[in-house]
CSV table of N, CA and C in Angstrom, one decimal:
chain,number,residue,atom,x,y,z
A,1,MET,N,5.7,3.9,19.1
A,1,MET,CA,6.3,4.9,18.3
A,1,MET,C,5.7,4.9,16.9
A,2,ARG,N,5.5,6.1,16.3
A,2,ARG,CA,5.0,6.2,14.9
A,2,ARG,C,5.9,7.1,14.2
A,3,ILE,N,6.4,6.7,13.0
A,3,ILE,CA,7.3,7.5,12.2
A,3,ILE,C,6.7,7.7,10.8
A,4,LEU,N,6.6,8.9,10.3
A,4,LEU,CA,6.1,9.1,9.0
A,4,LEU,C,7.3,9.6,8.1
A,5,LEU,N,7.5,9.0,7.0
A,5,LEU,CA,8.5,9.4,6.1
A,5,LEU,C,7.8,10.1,4.9
A,6,THR,N,8.2,11.4,4.6
A,6,THR,CA,7.6,12.1,3.6
A,6,THR,C,8.7,12.6,2.6
A,7,GLY,N,8.2,13.0,1.4
A,7,GLY,CA,9.1,13.5,0.4
A,7,GLY,C,8.5,13.5,-1.0
A,8,PRO,N,9.1,14.2,-1.9
A,8,PRO,CA,8.5,14.2,-3.3
A,8,PRO,C,8.7,12.9,-4.0
A,9,PRO,N,8.0,12.6,-5.1
A,9,PRO,CA,8.1,11.4,-5.8
A,9,PRO,C,9.6,11.2,-6.3
A,10,GLY,N,10.0,10.0,-6.2
A,10,GLY,CA,11.3,9.6,-6.8
A,10,GLY,C,12.5,9.8,-5.9
A,11,VAL,N,12.3,10.1,-4.6
A,11,VAL,CA,13.5,10.3,-3.7
A,11,VAL,C,13.9,9.1,-3.0
A,12,GLY,N,13.2,8.0,-3.1
A,12,GLY,CA,13.6,6.7,-2.5
A,12,GLY,C,12.8,6.3,-1.3
A,13,LYS,N,11.6,6.8,-1.1
A,13,LYS,CA,10.8,6.4,0.1
A,13,LYS,C,10.5,4.9,0.0
A,14,THR,N,10.0,4.4,-1.1
A,14,THR,CA,9.6,3.0,-1.2
A,14,THR,C,10.9,2.2,-1.1
A,15,THR,N,12.0,2.5,-1.7
A,15,THR,CA,13.2,1.8,-1.6
A,15,THR,C,13.6,1.7,-0.1
A,16,ALA,N,13.5,2.8,0.6
A,16,ALA,CA,13.9,2.8,2.0
A,16,ALA,C,13.0,1.8,2.8
A,17,CYS,N,11.7,1.8,2.5
A,17,CYS,CA,10.7,0.9,3.2
A,17,CYS,C,11.1,-0.5,3.0
A,18,ILE,N,11.4,-0.8,1.7
A,18,ILE,CA,11.7,-2.2,1.4
A,18,ILE,C,13.0,-2.7,2.1
A,19,LYS,N,14.0,-1.8,2.1
A,19,LYS,CA,15.3,-2.1,2.7
A,19,LYS,C,15.1,-2.3,4.2
A,20,VAL,N,14.4,-1.4,4.9
A,20,VAL,CA,14.1,-1.6,6.3
A,20,VAL,C,13.4,-2.9,6.6
A,21,ALA,N,12.4,-3.2,5.8
A,21,ALA,CA,11.6,-4.4,5.9
A,21,ALA,C,12.5,-5.7,5.8
A,22,ASP,N,13.4,-5.6,4.8
A,22,ASP,CA,14.4,-6.7,4.6
A,22,ASP,C,15.3,-6.9,5.9
A,23,LEU,N,15.7,-5.8,6.4
A,23,LEU,CA,16.6,-5.8,7.6
A,23,LEU,C,15.8,-6.4,8.8
A,24,LEU,N,14.6,-6.0,9.0
A,24,LEU,CA,13.8,-6.4,10.2
A,24,LEU,C,13.2,-7.8,10.0
A,25,GLY,N,13.0,-8.3,8.8
A,25,GLY,CA,12.5,-9.7,8.7
A,25,GLY,C,11.1,-9.8,9.2
A,26,ASN,N,10.9,-10.8,10.1
A,26,ASN,CA,9.6,-11.2,10.6
A,26,ASN,C,9.1,-10.1,11.6
A,27,ASP,N,9.9,-9.1,12.0
A,27,ASP,CA,9.4,-8.1,13.0
A,27,ASP,C,8.6,-7.1,12.3
A,28,VAL,N,8.4,-7.1,11.0
A,28,VAL,CA,7.7,-6.1,10.3
A,28,VAL,C,6.4,-6.6,9.6
A,29,GLN,N,5.4,-5.8,9.5
A,29,GLN,CA,4.3,-6.1,8.7
A,29,GLN,C,3.9,-4.8,8.0
A,30,GLY,N,3.2,-4.8,6.9
A,30,GLY,CA,2.7,-3.6,6.2
A,30,GLY,C,2.7,-3.9,4.7
A,31,PHE,N,2.9,-2.8,3.9
A,31,PHE,CA,2.8,-2.9,2.5
A,31,PHE,C,3.5,-1.7,1.8
A,32,TYR,N,3.8,-1.9,0.6
A,32,TYR,CA,4.4,-0.8,-0.3
A,32,TYR,C,3.6,-0.8,-1.6
A,33,THR,N,3.7,0.3,-2.3
A,33,THR,CA,3.1,0.4,-3.6
A,33,THR,C,4.3,0.3,-4.7
A,34,GLU,N,3.9,-0.2,-5.8
A,34,GLU,CA,4.9,-0.4,-6.9
A,34,GLU,C,4.3,0.0,-8.2
A,35,ALA,N,5.0,0.8,-9.0
A,35,ALA,CA,4.5,1.1,-10.3
A,35,ALA,C,4.4,-0.1,-11.2
A,36,VAL,N,3.4,-0.2,-12.1
A,36,VAL,CA,3.3,-1.3,-13.1
A,36,VAL,C,3.6,-0.6,-14.4
A,37,MET,N,4.6,-1.2,-15.1
A,37,MET,CA,5.1,-0.7,-16.3
A,37,MET,C,4.8,-1.6,-17.5
A,38,GLU,N,4.4,-1.1,-18.6
A,38,GLU,CA,4.2,-1.9,-19.8
A,38,GLU,C,4.8,-1.1,-21.0
A,39,SER,N,5.7,-1.7,-21.7
A,39,SER,CA,6.4,-1.0,-22.8
A,39,SER,C,7.0,0.3,-22.4
A,40,GLY,N,7.5,0.4,-21.2
A,40,GLY,CA,8.2,1.6,-20.8
A,40,GLY,C,7.2,2.7,-20.3
A,41,GLN,N,5.9,2.4,-20.3
A,41,GLN,CA,4.9,3.4,-19.8
A,41,GLN,C,4.3,2.9,-18.5
A,42,ARG,N,4.1,3.8,-17.6
A,42,ARG,CA,3.4,3.4,-16.3
A,42,ARG,C,1.9,3.3,-16.6
A,43,THR,N,1.4,2.1,-16.3
A,43,THR,CA,0.0,1.8,-16.6
A,43,THR,C,-0.8,1.6,-15.3
A,44,GLY,N,-0.2,1.7,-14.1
A,44,GLY,CA,-0.9,1.5,-12.9
A,44,GLY,C,0.1,1.3,-11.7
A,45,PHE,N,-0.6,0.9,-10.6
A,45,PHE,CA,0.2,0.7,-9.4
A,45,PHE,C,-0.4,-0.6,-8.7
A,46,ASP,N,0.5,-1.4,-8.1
A,46,ASP,CA,0.2,-2.5,-7.3
A,46,ASP,C,0.5,-2.3,-5.9
A,47,ILE,N,-0.2,-3.0,-5.0
A,47,ILE,CA,0.1,-3.0,-3.6
A,47,ILE,C,0.7,-4.4,-3.2
A,48,VAL,N,1.8,-4.4,-2.5
A,48,VAL,CA,2.6,-5.6,-2.2
A,48,VAL,C,2.8,-5.6,-0.7
A,49,THR,N,2.5,-6.8,0.0
A,49,THR,CA,2.7,-6.9,1.4
A,49,THR,C,4.2,-7.1,1.7
A,50,LEU,N,4.5,-6.6,2.9
A,50,LEU,CA,5.9,-6.8,3.5
A,50,LEU,C,5.8,-8.0,4.5
A,51,GLY,N,6.8,-8.8,4.6
A,51,GLY,CA,6.9,-9.9,5.6
A,51,GLY,C,5.8,-9.9,6.6
A,52,GLY,N,6.0,-10.7,7.6
A,52,GLY,CA,5.0,-10.7,8.7
A,52,GLY,C,3.6,-11.1,8.2
A,53,GLY,N,2.6,-10.4,8.6
A,53,GLY,CA,1.2,-10.6,8.1
A,53,GLY,C,0.8,-12.0,8.4
A,54,ASP,N,-0.2,-12.5,7.6
A,54,ASP,CA,-0.8,-13.9,7.8
A,54,ASP,C,0.2,-14.9,7.3
A,55,SER,N,1.1,-14.6,6.4
A,55,SER,CA,2.1,-15.6,5.9
A,55,SER,C,3.3,-14.9,5.5
A,56,SER,N,4.4,-15.6,5.4
A,56,SER,CA,5.7,-14.9,5.0
A,56,SER,C,5.7,-14.6,3.6
A,57,LYS,N,4.9,-15.2,2.7
A,57,LYS,CA,4.9,-15.0,1.3
A,57,LYS,C,4.2,-13.7,1.0
A,58,PRO,N,4.8,-12.7,0.3
A,58,PRO,CA,4.2,-11.5,0.0
A,58,PRO,C,2.9,-11.7,-0.9
A,59,LYS,N,1.9,-10.8,-0.7
A,59,LYS,CA,0.7,-10.9,-1.5
A,59,LYS,C,0.7,-9.6,-2.3
A,60,ARG,N,0.2,-9.7,-3.5
A,60,ARG,CA,0.1,-8.6,-4.4
A,60,ARG,C,-1.3,-8.4,-4.9
A,61,GLY,N,-1.7,-7.1,-5.0
A,61,GLY,CA,-3.0,-6.8,-5.5
A,61,GLY,C,-2.9,-5.5,-6.3
A,62,ILE,N,-4.0,-5.2,-7.0
A,62,ILE,CA,-4.1,-4.0,-7.8
A,62,ILE,C,-4.5,-2.8,-7.0
A,63,LEU,N,-3.8,-1.7,-7.0
A,63,LEU,CA,-4.2,-0.5,-6.4
A,63,LEU,C,-4.9,0.4,-7.5
A,64,ALA,N,-4.3,0.6,-8.6
A,64,ALA,CA,-5.0,1.4,-9.7
A,64,ALA,C,-4.4,1.0,-11.0
A,65,ARG,N,-5.3,1.3,-12.1
A,65,ARG,CA,-4.9,1.0,-13.4
A,65,ARG,C,-5.5,2.1,-14.4
A,66,LYS,N,-4.8,2.3,-15.5
A,66,LYS,CA,-5.3,3.1,-16.6
A,66,LYS,C,-6.1,2.2,-17.4
A,67,ASN,N,-7.1,2.7,-18.1
A,67,ASN,CA,-7.9,1.9,-19.1
A,67,ASN,C,-8.3,0.6,-18.6
A,68,THR,N,-9.0,0.6,-17.5
A,68,THR,CA,-9.5,-0.6,-16.9
A,68,THR,C,-11.0,-0.7,-17.1
A,69,HIS,N,-11.5,-2.0,-17.0
A,69,HIS,CA,-13.0,-2.2,-17.1
A,69,HIS,C,-13.7,-2.0,-15.7
A,70,VAL,N,-12.9,-1.9,-14.7
A,70,VAL,CA,-13.4,-1.8,-13.3
A,70,VAL,C,-13.9,-0.3,-13.1
A,71,LYS,N,-15.1,-0.2,-12.5
A,71,LYS,CA,-15.7,1.1,-12.2
A,71,LYS,C,-15.2,1.4,-10.8
A,72,GLY,N,-14.7,2.6,-10.6
A,72,GLY,CA,-14.2,3.1,-9.3
A,72,GLY,C,-13.8,4.5,-9.4
A,73,PRO,N,-13.4,5.0,-8.2
A,73,PRO,CA,-13.0,6.4,-8.2
A,73,PRO,C,-11.7,6.7,-9.0
A,74,LYS,N,-11.6,7.8,-9.5
A,74,LYS,CA,-10.4,8.2,-10.4
A,74,LYS,C,-9.5,9.1,-9.7
A,75,VAL,N,-8.2,8.9,-9.9
A,75,VAL,CA,-7.1,9.9,-9.5
A,75,VAL,C,-6.3,10.1,-10.8
A,76,GLY,N,-6.5,11.2,-11.4
A,76,GLY,CA,-5.9,11.5,-12.7
A,76,GLY,C,-6.4,10.5,-13.7
A,77,PRO,N,-5.5,9.9,-14.5
A,77,PRO,CA,-5.9,8.9,-15.5
A,77,PRO,C,-6.1,7.5,-14.9
A,78,TYR,N,-5.9,7.3,-13.6
A,78,TYR,CA,-6.0,6.0,-13.0
A,78,TYR,C,-7.3,5.7,-12.3
A,79,THR,N,-7.9,4.5,-12.4
A,79,THR,CA,-9.0,4.1,-11.7
A,79,THR,C,-8.6,3.3,-10.5
A,80,VAL,N,-9.0,3.6,-9.3
A,80,VAL,CA,-8.6,2.9,-8.1
A,80,VAL,C,-9.5,1.7,-8.0
A,81,HIS,N,-8.8,0.5,-7.8
A,81,HIS,CA,-9.5,-0.7,-7.6
A,81,HIS,C,-9.7,-0.9,-6.0
A,82,VAL,N,-10.7,-0.2,-5.5
A,82,VAL,CA,-10.8,-0.1,-4.1
A,82,VAL,C,-10.9,-1.5,-3.4
A,83,GLN,N,-11.7,-2.4,-4.0
A,83,GLN,CA,-11.9,-3.7,-3.3
A,83,GLN,C,-10.6,-4.5,-3.3
A,84,ASP,N,-9.9,-4.5,-4.4
A,84,ASP,CA,-8.6,-5.2,-4.4
A,84,ASP,C,-7.6,-4.6,-3.4
A,85,PHE,N,-7.5,-3.3,-3.4
A,85,PHE,CA,-6.7,-2.6,-2.5
A,85,PHE,C,-7.0,-3.0,-1.0
A,86,GLU,N,-8.3,-2.9,-0.7
A,86,GLU,CA,-8.7,-3.2,0.7
A,86,GLU,C,-8.4,-4.6,1.1
A,87,GLY,N,-8.5,-5.5,0.1
A,87,GLY,CA,-8.3,-6.9,0.4
A,87,GLY,C,-6.8,-7.2,0.8
A,88,ILE,N,-5.9,-6.4,0.4
A,88,ILE,CA,-4.5,-6.5,0.7
A,88,ILE,C,-4.1,-5.6,1.9
A,89,ALA,N,-4.6,-4.3,1.9
A,89,ALA,CA,-4.1,-3.3,2.9
A,89,ALA,C,-4.8,-3.5,4.2
A,90,LEU,N,-6.1,-3.8,4.3
A,90,LEU,CA,-6.7,-3.8,5.6
A,90,LEU,C,-6.2,-5.0,6.5
A,91,PRO,N,-6.0,-6.2,6.0
A,91,PRO,CA,-5.4,-7.2,6.9
A,91,PRO,C,-4.0,-6.8,7.5
A,92,CYS,N,-3.3,-6.0,6.7
A,92,CYS,CA,-2.0,-5.5,7.3
A,92,CYS,C,-2.2,-4.5,8.4
A,93,LEU,N,-3.3,-3.9,8.5
A,93,LEU,CA,-3.6,-2.9,9.6
A,93,LEU,C,-4.3,-3.5,10.8
A,94,ARG,N,-4.7,-4.8,10.7
A,94,ARG,CA,-5.3,-5.5,11.9
A,94,ARG,C,-4.2,-6.0,12.7
A,95,ASN,N,-4.4,-6.1,14.0
A,95,ASN,CA,-3.4,-6.6,15.0
A,95,ASN,C,-2.1,-6.0,14.8
A,96,VAL,N,-2.0,-4.7,14.7
A,96,VAL,CA,-0.7,-4.0,14.4
A,96,VAL,C,0.2,-4.2,15.6
A,97,ASP,N,-0.3,-4.5,16.8
A,97,ASP,CA,0.6,-4.7,17.9
A,97,ASP,C,1.3,-6.1,17.9
A,98,SER,N,0.9,-7.0,16.9
A,98,SER,CA,1.4,-8.3,16.9
A,98,SER,C,2.9,-8.3,16.4
A,99,ARG,N,3.3,-7.3,15.7
A,99,ARG,CA,4.7,-7.2,15.3
A,99,ARG,C,5.2,-5.8,15.7
A,100,PRO,N,6.5,-5.7,16.0
A,100,PRO,CA,7.1,-4.5,16.5
A,100,PRO,C,7.0,-3.3,15.6
A,101,VAL,N,7.0,-3.6,14.2
A,101,VAL,CA,7.1,-2.5,13.2
A,101,VAL,C,5.9,-2.7,12.2
A,102,LEU,N,5.2,-1.6,11.9
A,102,LEU,CA,4.3,-1.5,10.9
A,102,LEU,C,4.8,-0.5,9.8
A,103,LEU,N,5.0,-0.9,8.6
A,103,LEU,CA,5.5,-0.1,7.5
A,103,LEU,C,4.4,0.1,6.5
A,104,ILE,N,4.0,1.3,6.2
A,104,ILE,CA,3.0,1.6,5.2
A,104,ILE,C,3.7,2.6,4.2
A,105,ASP,N,4.0,2.2,3.1
A,105,ASP,CA,4.7,2.9,2.1
A,105,ASP,C,3.9,4.2,1.6
A,106,GLU,N,2.6,4.0,1.5
A,106,GLU,CA,1.9,5.1,0.8
A,106,GLU,C,0.6,5.4,1.5
A,107,ILE,N,0.4,6.6,1.9
A,107,ILE,CA,-1.0,7.1,2.3
A,107,ILE,C,-1.2,8.3,1.5
A,108,GLY,N,-1.7,8.1,0.3
A,108,GLY,CA,-1.9,9.1,-0.7
A,108,GLY,C,-3.3,9.2,-1.2
A,109,LYS,N,-3.5,9.9,-2.3
A,109,LYS,CA,-4.8,10.2,-2.9
A,109,LYS,C,-5.5,8.9,-3.3
A,110,MET,N,-4.8,8.0,-3.9
A,110,MET,CA,-5.4,6.7,-4.3
A,110,MET,C,-5.9,5.9,-3.1
A,111,GLU,N,-5.0,5.8,-2.1
A,111,GLU,CA,-5.4,5.0,-0.9
A,111,GLU,C,-6.5,5.6,-0.2
A,112,ALA,N,-6.6,7.0,-0.2
A,112,ALA,CA,-7.7,7.7,0.5
A,112,ALA,C,-9.0,7.5,-0.1
A,113,LYS,N,-9.1,6.9,-1.3
A,113,LYS,CA,-10.4,6.6,-1.9
A,113,LYS,C,-11.1,5.5,-1.2
A,114,SER,N,-10.4,4.8,-0.3
A,114,SER,CA,-11.0,3.8,0.5
A,114,SER,C,-11.4,4.3,1.9
A,115,ASN,N,-12.7,4.4,2.1
A,115,ASN,CA,-13.1,4.9,3.5
A,115,ASN,C,-12.7,4.0,4.6
A,116,LYS,N,-12.7,2.7,4.3
A,116,LYS,CA,-12.3,1.7,5.3
A,116,LYS,C,-10.8,1.8,5.6
A,117,PHE,N,-10.0,2.1,4.6
A,117,PHE,CA,-8.6,2.3,4.8
A,117,PHE,C,-8.3,3.6,5.6
A,118,THR,N,-9.0,4.7,5.3
A,118,THR,CA,-8.7,5.9,6.0
A,118,THR,C,-9.2,5.8,7.5
A,119,ALA,N,-10.2,5.0,7.7
A,119,ALA,CA,-10.7,4.8,9.1
A,119,ALA,C,-9.6,3.9,9.9
A,120,ALA,N,-9.1,2.9,9.2
A,120,ALA,CA,-8.1,2.0,9.8
A,120,ALA,C,-6.8,2.8,10.1
A,121,ILE,N,-6.4,3.7,9.2
A,121,ILE,CA,-5.2,4.5,9.4
A,121,ILE,C,-5.4,5.4,10.6
A,122,ARG,N,-6.6,6.0,10.7
A,122,ARG,CA,-6.8,6.9,11.9
A,122,ARG,C,-6.7,6.1,13.2
A,123,LYS,N,-7.2,4.9,13.2
A,123,LYS,CA,-7.0,4.0,14.4
A,123,LYS,C,-5.6,3.8,14.7
A,124,VAL,N,-4.8,3.5,13.7
A,124,VAL,CA,-3.3,3.2,13.9
A,124,VAL,C,-2.6,4.4,14.5
A,125,PHE,N,-3.0,5.6,14.1
A,125,PHE,CA,-2.3,6.8,14.6
A,125,PHE,C,-2.9,7.5,15.7
A,126,ASN,N,-3.9,6.9,16.3
A,126,ASN,CA,-4.6,7.5,17.5
A,126,ASN,C,-4.0,6.9,18.8
């Protein structure tokens, strides 16, 4: 079974993913994205793993940042850190049948800047 949750920004999609993951515990693998705030201003986004995976401790990486020294594709004012993103996201998409539930909080413009990620997502939904 595959379920996609859609909606405009700010309606609670990420919160729903995190709550479902908490309820399911070790039966879930995947990731969510989280805004990075500095002095009340959004400066970027991180990717954070949900339970399951290689270890039970969540892993965190950079998805995108404003004003970064990293060279990469841009989405608005943000530079996507493709290598960091792939290092966290791609392992979550391997062996998807090893856990009953795969939760992916975001399949958006920033994530789509990774060709490896888009190919892995296509495999998951085929």
